[in-house]
XYZ file of C-alpha atoms in Angstrom:
747
model
C 41.932 118.385 53.446
C 45.368 118.292 51.899
C 46.912 118.463 55.399
C 44.969 115.366 56.474
C 46.209 113.499 53.398
C 49.811 114.334 54.195
C 49.311 113.285 57.815
C 47.789 109.994 56.677
C 50.748 109.357 54.365
C 53.212 110.012 57.182
C 51.362 107.599 59.472
C 51.003 104.814 56.951
C 54.492 105.119 55.461
C 56.315 103.137 58.242
C 53.793 100.301 57.940
C 54.230 100.224 54.153
C 57.986 100.104 54.521
C 57.684 97.382 57.169
C 55.457 95.354 54.848
C 57.937 95.809 52.024
C 60.834 94.656 54.297
C 58.998 91.496 55.286
C 60.142 88.621 53.122
C 58.714 85.120 53.164
C 60.757 82.214 54.389
C 61.525 80.049 51.378
C 61.748 76.266 51.589
C 64.473 75.228 49.183
C 64.427 71.439 49.613
C 63.274 68.719 52.002
C 63.513 64.914 52.020
C 59.908 64.527 53.184
C 57.026 66.905 53.789
C 53.511 66.544 55.192
C 51.043 69.120 56.481
C 47.714 70.823 56.525
C 47.081 73.224 53.653
C 44.170 74.863 55.478
C 46.234 75.596 58.592
C 49.236 76.421 56.398
C 51.482 74.147 58.499
C 54.139 71.830 57.052
C 56.109 69.066 58.778
C 59.476 68.649 57.114
C 62.415 66.229 57.271
C 65.939 67.442 56.428
C 64.689 70.811 55.161
C 66.832 73.651 53.837
C 65.421 77.183 54.166
C 66.632 80.471 52.750
C 65.746 83.904 54.018
C 67.348 87.243 53.131
C 70.631 85.655 52.120
C 70.810 83.286 55.082
C 70.692 79.479 54.757
C 69.026 77.487 57.569
C 69.250 73.693 57.910
C 68.084 71.098 60.460
C 67.033 67.439 60.863
C 63.317 68.276 61.095
C 61.120 71.351 61.177
C 57.579 72.666 61.470
C 56.891 75.549 59.088
C 54.053 78.001 59.739
C 53.434 79.758 56.465
C 51.329 82.725 55.515
C 51.387 85.781 57.681
C 53.045 83.937 60.574
C 56.188 83.318 58.493
C 57.718 81.218 61.290
C 59.283 77.775 61.757
C 60.587 75.519 64.500
C 63.744 73.478 63.846
C 64.946 70.369 65.682
C 68.301 68.583 65.689
C 71.589 69.678 64.079
C 70.382 73.194 63.460
C 72.746 75.247 61.277
C 72.399 78.891 60.242
C 74.816 80.297 57.686
C 74.859 84.064 57.162
C 77.445 85.561 54.895
C 80.856 84.019 54.356
C 82.017 83.837 57.969
C 79.107 83.519 60.407
C 77.731 80.082 61.292
C 75.411 79.232 64.180
C 74.686 75.720 65.465
C 72.226 74.402 68.061
C 69.822 71.561 68.921
C 66.676 73.681 68.722
C 65.624 76.858 66.883
C 62.600 79.170 66.768
C 62.866 81.443 63.730
C 60.607 84.461 63.152
C 60.819 85.516 59.507
C 58.851 88.716 60.068
C 61.037 89.988 62.937
C 64.088 88.259 61.424
C 65.113 86.941 64.800
C 66.323 83.518 65.859
C 66.006 81.941 69.289
C 68.468 79.061 69.664
C 68.428 76.583 72.531
C 70.781 73.840 73.806
C 74.422 73.439 72.724
C 74.451 76.755 70.920
C 77.649 77.561 69.048
C 78.251 80.777 67.077
C 81.362 80.783 64.876
C 82.360 84.131 63.375
C 85.781 84.483 61.758
C 88.263 83.283 64.424
C 85.805 83.447 67.348
C 83.577 80.768 68.799
C 80.728 81.756 71.130
C 78.971 78.957 73.037
C 75.914 79.109 75.289
C 72.784 77.160 76.217
C 70.452 79.885 74.998
C 71.152 82.553 72.384
C 68.904 85.177 70.776
C 70.202 86.400 67.425
C 69.050 89.397 65.366
C 69.611 88.477 61.698
C 69.479 92.123 60.514
C 71.624 93.850 63.138
C 73.757 90.699 63.518
C 73.588 90.908 67.297
C 73.607 87.830 69.526
C 72.801 87.896 73.233
C 72.645 85.431 76.107
C 71.768 85.733 79.808
C 72.230 82.175 81.109
C 76.010 81.963 80.777
C 78.296 81.874 77.776
C 81.876 81.482 76.605
C 83.843 83.174 73.819
C 87.023 81.458 72.574
C 89.618 82.665 70.075
C 93.346 82.154 69.559
C 94.224 84.885 72.096
C 91.755 84.462 74.954
C 88.868 82.561 76.518
C 86.088 84.693 78.035
C 83.183 83.481 80.181
C 80.329 85.457 81.752
C 76.721 85.160 82.899
C 75.444 87.625 80.309
C 76.741 88.874 77.002
C 75.902 90.776 73.829
C 77.846 90.002 70.623
C 77.986 92.578 67.794
C 79.141 90.637 64.755
C 79.442 93.683 62.453
C 81.778 95.455 64.880
C 83.394 92.357 66.416
C 82.547 93.733 69.865
C 81.262 91.684 72.790
C 79.813 93.175 75.975
C 80.171 90.876 78.974
C 78.462 91.460 82.312
C 78.351 89.649 85.655
C 81.109 87.250 86.743
C 83.334 87.951 83.746
C 86.534 85.872 83.482
C 89.213 86.211 80.771
C 92.115 83.768 80.452
C 94.638 84.674 77.750
C 97.123 82.406 76.012
C 99.870 84.277 77.887
C 98.356 82.975 81.171
C 96.949 86.374 82.074
C 93.730 86.199 84.129
C 91.216 89.069 84.089
C 88.182 89.196 86.367
C 85.555 91.926 86.109
C 81.857 92.648 86.468
C 81.448 94.592 83.247
C 83.681 94.910 80.177
C 83.751 95.124 76.396
C 86.070 93.013 74.269
C 86.893 93.627 70.612
C 87.818 90.353 68.925
C 89.559 92.113 66.051
C 91.884 94.435 67.984
C 92.057 92.340 71.215
C 91.323 95.466 73.256
C 89.351 95.014 76.475
C 87.507 97.997 77.961
C 86.565 97.952 81.654
C 83.534 99.649 83.227
C 83.827 98.476 86.823
C 86.176 96.871 89.374
C 88.682 94.774 87.413
C 91.696 92.638 88.375
C 94.411 91.593 85.909
C 96.944 88.984 87.006
C 99.797 87.206 85.308
C 102.935 85.418 86.477
C 104.603 88.491 88.000
C 102.233 91.454 87.786
C 98.864 92.374 89.256
C 96.776 95.305 88.018
C 93.577 96.750 89.439
C 91.339 99.419 87.950
C 87.727 100.519 87.792
C 87.935 102.154 84.374
C 90.432 101.503 81.594
C 91.524 99.325 78.704
C 93.856 96.350 78.240
C 95.102 94.549 75.131
C 95.174 90.784 75.678
C 97.726 90.301 72.885
C 100.227 93.146 73.319
C 99.587 93.431 77.108
C 99.424 97.216 76.797
C 97.038 98.925 79.180
C 95.549 102.239 80.219
C 93.810 102.705 83.572
C 91.935 105.824 84.624
C 90.258 105.236 88.004
C 91.509 103.829 91.333
C 94.491 102.215 89.661
C 97.025 99.943 91.376
C 99.934 97.936 89.958
C 101.744 95.398 92.186
C 104.786 93.205 91.645
C 105.880 91.235 94.707
C 106.519 93.684 97.532
C 106.371 96.656 95.131
C 103.290 98.643 94.119
C 102.611 101.665 91.905
C 99.469 103.762 91.649
C 98.389 107.069 90.158
C 95.320 108.849 88.817
C 96.237 107.615 85.323
C 98.335 104.506 84.757
C 99.828 103.301 81.470
C 101.500 99.904 81.295
C 103.328 98.072 78.498
C 103.447 94.436 79.594
C 105.830 92.993 76.990
C 108.430 95.647 77.769
C 107.706 95.798 81.479
C 107.410 99.590 81.335
C 104.775 101.613 83.149
C 103.969 105.297 83.535
C 101.831 106.861 86.247
C 100.493 110.419 86.055
C 99.332 112.599 88.964
C 99.298 111.573 92.628
C 101.857 108.844 92.013
C 102.734 106.535 94.921
C 105.402 103.817 94.671
C 105.723 101.551 97.714
C 108.101 98.727 98.618
C 107.064 97.017 101.844
C 110.257 94.956 101.903
C 112.481 98.047 102.071
C 109.976 100.214 103.960
C 110.223 102.726 101.129
C 107.433 105.011 99.865
C 108.046 107.309 96.884
C 105.674 110.090 95.800
C 105.467 112.368 92.769
C 103.234 113.721 90.034
C 104.917 111.751 87.237
C 106.450 108.305 87.624
C 108.046 105.795 85.256
C 108.512 102.145 86.202
C 110.959 99.641 84.648
C 110.056 96.116 85.758
C 113.177 94.207 84.623
C 115.521 96.768 86.165
C 113.305 97.088 89.251
C 113.650 100.853 88.820
C 111.272 103.777 89.168
C 111.891 107.415 88.253
C 109.714 110.116 89.818
C 109.596 113.799 88.902
C 107.370 116.825 89.586
C 107.227 117.255 93.356
C 108.975 113.951 93.924
C 109.780 112.845 97.461
C 110.411 109.585 99.321
C 110.043 108.333 102.885
C 112.582 105.884 104.347
C 111.614 104.010 107.487
C 114.063 104.037 110.412
C 114.080 102.613 113.944
C 114.642 106.027 115.470
C 111.599 107.412 117.259
C 110.258 110.902 117.891
C 107.870 111.915 120.681
C 104.699 113.716 119.552
C 101.971 114.493 122.097
C 103.669 112.217 124.637
C 103.617 109.318 122.165
C 106.622 107.767 120.461
C 106.321 107.467 116.722
C 108.728 106.200 114.029
C 111.114 108.910 112.864
C 110.902 108.636 109.073
C 113.583 110.201 106.874
C 111.958 112.350 104.158
C 113.910 113.066 100.993
C 112.847 115.281 98.059
C 114.470 116.436 94.811
C 113.630 117.522 91.280
C 114.215 113.911 90.130
C 114.230 110.752 92.228
C 115.350 107.364 90.950
C 114.811 104.277 93.099
C 116.160 100.868 92.106
C 117.000 97.430 93.482
C 120.610 96.909 92.355
C 122.926 93.909 92.512
C 125.287 94.330 95.448
C 128.231 93.196 93.305
C 127.704 96.262 91.080
C 127.803 98.710 93.998
C 130.797 100.459 95.506
C 130.352 100.044 99.243
C 131.727 102.536 101.753
C 133.728 101.539 104.823
C 132.059 102.746 107.966
C 134.392 104.953 110.084
C 135.248 103.815 113.631
C 137.411 105.046 116.508
C 140.586 103.017 117.028
C 143.315 103.340 119.625
C 144.710 106.775 120.487
C 141.619 108.475 119.011
C 142.596 107.354 115.513
C 139.813 107.241 112.921
C 139.905 104.149 110.731
C 137.642 101.819 108.789
C 135.274 99.702 110.814
C 136.191 96.710 108.641
C 139.717 96.672 110.096
C 138.300 96.500 113.602
C 136.003 93.664 112.626
C 138.897 91.862 110.932
C 140.906 91.975 114.150
C 137.996 90.450 116.049
C 137.623 87.724 113.447
C 141.335 86.917 113.598
C 141.011 86.568 117.354
C 138.097 84.169 116.948
C 140.020 82.105 114.404
C 143.010 81.842 116.756
C 140.747 80.618 119.540
C 139.135 78.092 117.209
C 142.543 76.844 116.112
C 143.598 76.441 119.731
C 140.407 74.527 120.512
C 140.929 72.228 117.527
C 144.495 71.482 118.602
C 143.310 70.630 122.106
C 140.600 68.303 120.816
C 143.045 66.600 118.462
C 145.551 66.055 121.287
C 142.811 64.585 123.474
C 141.949 62.106 120.740
C 145.589 61.045 120.375
C 146.059 60.636 124.146
C 142.879 58.598 124.575
C 144.672 55.442 123.361
C 143.035 52.538 121.564
C 139.339 51.868 121.875
C 137.472 48.591 121.665
C 137.294 48.998 117.952
C 141.050 49.637 117.711
C 141.691 46.081 118.968
C 140.359 44.805 115.683
C 143.325 46.406 113.901
C 146.074 44.007 112.946
C 149.585 44.458 114.264
C 150.758 45.295 110.765
C 148.133 48.095 110.412
C 149.080 49.568 113.794
C 152.762 49.603 112.866
C 151.958 51.330 109.578
C 149.950 54.010 111.365
C 152.807 54.650 113.821
C 155.309 55.041 110.957
C 153.002 57.508 109.146
C 152.675 59.527 112.358
C 156.489 59.814 112.650
C 156.926 61.058 109.058
C 157.550 64.829 108.571
C 154.365 66.702 107.728
C 153.967 67.985 104.184
C 151.337 70.145 102.619
C 148.063 68.255 102.970
C 145.438 68.046 100.261
C 142.048 69.611 100.885
C 140.049 68.011 103.651
C 137.475 66.317 101.430
C 140.176 64.715 99.254
C 142.000 63.598 102.381
C 138.934 61.866 103.746
C 138.190 60.109 100.470
C 141.811 58.971 100.004
C 142.019 57.365 103.443
C 138.543 55.899 103.739
C 139.713 52.377 102.815
C 142.947 52.489 104.813
C 141.958 53.740 108.260
C 139.427 52.780 110.863
C 137.037 55.213 112.464
C 139.091 56.863 115.234
C 142.332 57.058 113.299
C 140.487 58.524 110.296
C 138.887 61.297 112.334
C 142.112 62.095 114.182
C 144.049 62.338 110.933
C 141.371 64.486 109.245
C 141.175 66.861 112.179
C 144.958 67.190 112.261
C 144.944 68.140 108.603
C 142.085 70.556 109.189
C 144.467 72.691 111.271
C 146.320 73.900 108.197
C 143.206 75.381 106.609
C 141.781 76.540 109.901
C 141.865 80.341 109.189
C 138.792 79.987 106.971
C 136.879 77.453 109.089
C 134.076 78.496 111.392
C 134.453 77.534 115.054
C 130.850 76.431 115.398
C 131.179 73.964 112.514
C 134.327 72.396 114.034
C 132.656 72.067 117.412
C 129.655 70.397 115.765
C 131.863 67.807 114.040
C 133.811 67.055 117.238
C 130.629 66.697 119.292
C 129.269 64.139 116.834
C 132.477 62.104 117.085
C 132.505 62.272 120.891
C 128.863 61.148 121.091
C 129.520 58.163 118.823
C 132.564 57.094 120.890
C 130.665 57.391 124.201
C 127.838 55.147 123.041
C 130.315 52.540 121.700
C 127.925 51.618 118.917
C 128.433 48.881 116.372
C 130.949 49.112 113.565
C 128.199 49.736 111.001
C 126.727 52.592 112.993
C 130.209 54.051 113.513
C 130.822 53.939 109.782
C 127.672 56.011 109.227
C 128.889 58.452 111.892
C 132.158 58.839 109.979
C 130.156 59.538 106.818
C 128.184 62.213 108.660
C 131.440 63.714 109.904
C 132.656 63.799 106.301
C 129.499 65.616 105.213
C 129.844 68.109 108.041
C 133.489 68.703 107.260
C 132.619 69.020 103.589
C 130.097 71.759 104.354
C 132.816 73.653 106.221
C 135.454 73.389 103.534
C 133.236 73.879 100.485
C 133.269 77.705 100.604
C 137.101 77.600 100.577
C 137.214 76.432 96.969
C 137.428 79.706 95.082
C 136.417 78.315 91.676
C 133.197 76.677 92.854
C 132.195 79.166 95.557
C 129.031 81.217 95.072
C 129.321 84.766 96.296
C 125.987 85.935 97.755
C 126.670 89.411 96.408
C 126.302 88.011 92.870
C 122.559 87.511 93.392
C 121.637 89.724 96.351
C 119.983 93.056 95.530
C 119.780 96.182 97.656
C 117.668 99.335 97.408
C 119.438 102.405 96.020
C 118.038 105.916 95.594
C 119.501 108.651 93.400
C 118.335 112.232 93.836
C 119.178 114.987 91.346
C 119.071 118.738 91.885
C 117.636 120.719 94.758
C 117.895 117.801 97.184
C 116.208 118.293 100.557
C 116.206 115.954 103.558
C 114.313 116.113 106.836
C 114.568 113.888 109.898
C 113.954 115.036 113.468
C 117.677 114.859 114.343
C 119.132 115.608 110.889
C 118.335 117.929 107.976
C 120.268 118.535 104.768
C 120.424 120.184 101.345
C 122.607 119.386 98.344
C 122.648 119.272 94.564
C 122.612 115.463 94.402
C 122.397 112.484 96.716
C 122.904 108.712 96.641
C 121.385 106.268 99.153
C 122.690 102.705 99.364
C 120.868 100.186 101.561
C 123.724 97.663 101.181
C 126.030 99.727 103.401
C 123.239 101.863 104.954
C 124.772 105.128 103.769
C 123.580 108.505 102.488
C 126.033 110.394 100.273
C 125.657 114.110 99.502
C 127.504 115.746 96.594
C 128.059 119.301 95.303
C 127.889 121.955 98.016
C 126.093 119.835 100.626
C 124.898 121.329 103.916
C 124.003 119.091 106.855
C 122.283 120.295 110.031
C 122.068 118.382 113.303
C 120.679 120.043 116.426
C 122.646 123.329 116.738
C 125.383 122.351 114.256
C 125.830 122.967 110.549
C 128.284 120.910 108.472
C 129.535 121.802 105.004
C 132.164 120.289 102.720
C 132.823 118.905 99.256
C 131.157 115.565 100.081
C 129.239 114.332 103.130
C 128.573 110.703 104.069
C 125.991 109.690 106.684
C 125.897 106.103 107.956
C 123.055 104.210 109.616
C 123.346 101.155 111.839
C 120.348 98.961 112.641
C 118.214 101.590 110.876
C 119.427 104.302 113.261
C 121.748 107.198 112.442
C 125.228 106.164 113.617
C 127.858 108.578 112.278
C 128.733 111.035 109.521
C 131.874 112.067 107.689
C 132.660 115.344 105.892
C 135.326 114.899 103.214
C 137.541 117.773 101.996
C 137.074 121.369 103.113
C 134.962 120.358 106.067
C 133.518 123.240 108.059
C 131.240 122.944 111.097
C 129.470 125.821 112.819
C 127.775 125.300 116.188
C 125.604 127.622 118.247
C 124.108 127.010 121.680
C 120.452 127.852 122.161
C 119.624 131.447 121.196
C 123.248 132.524 121.260
C 124.788 134.502 118.427
C 128.268 133.149 119.217
C 129.536 130.741 116.588
C 131.737 127.831 117.635
C 133.646 126.929 114.494
C 135.661 123.930 113.298
C 137.369 123.281 109.978
C 139.608 120.551 108.613
C 140.138 118.113 105.743
C 138.055 115.307 107.260
C 135.421 115.656 109.984
C 133.845 112.560 111.564
C 130.906 112.622 113.985
C 129.331 109.823 116.064
C 125.763 109.595 117.376
C 124.347 107.804 120.422
C 120.559 107.360 120.616
C 120.092 109.939 117.877
C 122.256 112.632 119.525
C 125.783 113.633 118.547
C 128.286 112.715 121.262
C 131.761 112.859 119.691
C 133.329 114.569 116.711
C 136.859 114.276 115.317
C 138.616 116.718 113.000
C 141.697 115.585 111.038
C 144.080 117.493 108.794
C 144.908 121.168 109.499
C 142.255 121.263 112.185
C 141.275 124.757 113.317
C 138.669 125.760 115.883
C 137.138 128.776 117.592
C 135.342 127.952 120.827
C 133.557 130.236 123.308
C 133.960 129.185 126.950
C 131.691 130.119 129.880
C 132.285 130.976 133.525
C 130.552 129.429 136.504
C 127.529 131.677 136.001
C 127.056 130.540 132.409
C 128.313 133.775 130.849
C 130.783 133.825 127.987
C 134.238 134.797 129.244
C 136.883 133.695 126.724
C 137.427 132.836 123.081
C 139.694 129.841 122.489
C 141.456 129.570 119.135
C 143.218 126.272 118.425
C 145.265 124.869 115.563
C 146.161 121.168 115.549
C 146.487 118.174 113.263
C 143.643 116.460 115.168
C 140.890 117.705 117.466
C 138.146 115.906 119.375
C 134.877 117.538 120.423
C 132.487 116.168 123.039
C 128.762 116.929 123.183
C 126.162 116.366 125.887
C 122.468 117.248 125.733
C 123.028 118.815 122.299
C 125.688 121.238 123.635
C 129.446 121.326 123.130
C 131.155 120.501 126.457
C 134.839 119.740 125.752
C 137.515 120.196 123.123
C 140.426 117.754 123.297
C 143.602 118.553 121.354
C 145.200 115.304 120.245
C 148.566 116.324 118.741
C 150.700 119.269 117.542
C 148.715 121.892 119.400
C 148.914 125.646 119.005
C 146.382 127.957 120.563
C 145.448 131.270 122.100
C 142.836 132.455 124.605
C 141.342 135.950 124.361
C 138.998 137.510 126.932
C 135.620 138.541 125.584
C 135.999 142.169 126.623
C 139.108 142.587 124.453
C 137.445 141.403 121.210
C 136.825 144.145 118.668
C 134.775 141.861 116.346
C 133.512 138.312 116.172
C 136.322 135.976 115.022
C 135.530 133.897 111.942
C 137.579 131.160 110.296
C 138.315 131.410 106.586
C 135.475 129.830 104.601
C 132.813 130.534 107.246
C 129.284 129.656 106.028
C 126.026 130.022 107.963
C 122.772 129.295 106.068
C 119.907 128.701 108.535
C 117.347 130.002 106.017
C 117.965 126.929 103.804
C 117.378 124.435 106.610
C 114.199 122.313 106.187
C 112.175 122.473 109.392
C 109.470 119.910 108.606
C 108.293 117.277 106.162
C 106.238 119.998 104.455
C 109.405 122.038 103.787
C 110.959 119.013 102.114
C 107.957 118.429 99.862
C 107.293 122.010 98.763
C 110.917 123.214 98.908
C 112.224 126.572 100.021
C 110.484 129.432 98.131
C 112.555 131.663 95.904
C 113.807 134.809 97.702
C 111.843 137.965 97.010
C 113.648 140.632 94.946
C 114.817 143.688 96.823
C 112.819 146.913 96.583
C 113.813 148.927 93.542
C 115.622 146.080 91.809
C 114.599 144.874 88.369
C 112.988 141.445 88.310
C 115.055 138.819 86.548
C 113.695 136.632 83.795
C 114.091 133.569 85.993
C 113.460 133.766 89.716
C 116.440 132.406 91.661
C 115.811 129.128 93.433
C 117.446 128.265 96.758
C 119.434 125.305 95.502
C 122.942 124.395 94.444
C 122.046 123.212 90.970
C 125.017 122.869 88.649
C 124.632 124.284 85.146
C 126.889 121.602 83.689
C 124.757 118.758 85.030
C 121.881 117.525 82.928
C 118.464 118.131 84.391
C 117.295 114.571 83.897
C 119.962 111.874 83.564
C 117.387 109.147 83.078
C 116.599 108.385 79.438
C 113.069 107.184 78.888
C 112.529 104.940 75.861
C 110.126 106.378 73.302
C 106.729 104.824 73.893
C 103.612 105.269 71.829
C 100.838 106.299 74.279
C 98.275 103.593 74.786
C 95.511 106.097 75.317
C 95.757 107.237 71.685
C 95.271 103.675 70.481
C 92.321 103.228 72.825
C 90.615 106.393 71.601
C 91.251 105.467 67.988
C 89.821 101.982 68.427
C 86.790 103.232 70.312
C 85.987 106.124 67.943
C 85.161 103.871 64.981
C 82.358 102.012 66.711
C 81.250 104.022 69.736
C 78.366 105.975 68.129
C 76.764 103.023 66.355
C 77.150 100.587 69.250
C 75.729 103.102 71.715
C 72.514 103.177 69.702
C 72.214 99.382 69.646
C 73.460 98.482 73.107
C 70.554 99.907 75.218
C 68.020 97.982 73.133
C 70.030 94.778 73.460
C 70.432 95.150 77.215
C 66.751 96.048 77.663
C 65.860 92.983 75.648
C 67.969 90.809 77.954
C 66.238 92.287 81.006
C 62.782 91.692 79.472
C 63.646 88.087 78.588
C 64.967 87.533 82.100
C 61.752 88.928 83.659
C 59.625 86.749 81.400
C 61.486 83.624 82.490
C 61.176 84.602 86.148
C 57.419 85.080 85.746
């Protein structure tokens, strides 16, 4: 019997507590009241109600007393709960037993610095949760958020938005999503589905993450992508600090620049927006697009250059801040010089031809005599012009000043003739095409014999054309394109590896400059091309039209060449070695400065017969079909020829190096690197396994200094931890309630 009593108490206890929690709605005041005492209904004008600390006002109301404990409010409805929360609407249904309010038409909820508006809002007075499913908008000083559905947790200052969510911040950032949570106190936005974030320069995409609308800090954890113009960055985890323009990507990092045809990979990447720089480490490698092609399965495909290193730094740098290399070229008598000198000679030739053309055109104008318009000149003006023509020529002012000074003194033809004559003196900097254009305009105007007014306009056009030509000559006002133009540069540090079908390389460090299309290897570089290996203190490789064009080995250059499966080493050494490519194959090579060579010659049957040893100040080597065919001694030659049968050992030049085991043979070799050599049998294992690289101990492992940044993810976790457990308990009920309300309205 006692057990039944306890069971009864347990069953009845919740109902007792519920009855105790029910409080009656209290009518404080009203201007007018009528009603039916039997039905316990009152009709009120300007009533003021109180209920569990909340004050409710309206223009008119119908109060259902007794057990119903319910009222309907009409016009200028106002609910005040606590010190900060106020709700306004045109209509209200208030259930005192459930302590819930249903507000309709022009609903406005004001809580602290936030204003939530909607047509329909259901508000739980106890849990302080408001929800809408017909569209709503939240506005505060930092952002404006709209969505089809929403749940507002006043106690936690959290709002859950679903379906067609749009956030517009005061910083002009636009966020679109299908599901997110926004905390009005911390300004953190948490995403639970496909989300796009856009501002003036940046675009961010994620399907799971967090973003602060005030600080612009962000953390993304699923299918993340950051884009800025032609550049994009993605990784499994992406952290971004918008105010500082700094981003960090972790695991499976991919940086792409479609403008430069550059793709950079790694497991850890750091992006600096203002500097347009990215630093990649941990299996970092980059692909550079070229116009060379490689045939695979009878199909031609682009021959990409793959570059890997311990650290890769890619940046768009101002050209004016770069030291550009002069591309080597072959001059007369097999001399190697800078390509700029050759181009300068061609430009000088063009300028001389332009000057000659200008002189001829000027003479033709002088010999043409007077035109119909010249007859309008007075005898006095003609005499003055003839005297000026006879005067000795002095240094003329700039062309524009000359035209302006004479515009009121000379007629059309004499003005043009005089200006063109003066143009001769500054001709070295004038483009031929511009001069031709000006002369053609003058000739066309003369042929048509147009009116004096039209001819005056033609002269003005000629002035403008001439002004465009001369303007770049003024040093003080000229704008150098290099002051604003940027070019892609790539720095690679330690254990550098390069693979391309017709070129492979290793070095300690490398620098790529798109402005002069050059690759520069430093510290014990080794370059392989077909059957040749090049070594030296520094190696430069130049590209032209995105194709490999030539290379240059500076100081202590040493080249080893083998043919096919032969074990005979053709060797070349000198101070400077320069090689030239045609269609991706080496055709000519020049050696300057104490040039030495060992070359194996063949008889008519293709068998080796002699060894040629040569010493000269300059040597030239010719290649065909990837094989050495000729050696040309240019000057100061000394040499010897030894038959093969008289050799006691293979001749080697001092400094001979042959390292085929270090040569990358594929893109995969570049990415994974050459494995460390296995220790010999019986030897003691070292503490650190040797790595096949030329890393310098004196060089710092990572020259890039990353600014200290407080991880966003810690802030996100901290913000979420305070409310996650409580909100999780309330959210399912709120969402279920929205679904039920929606189904009721549909039915």
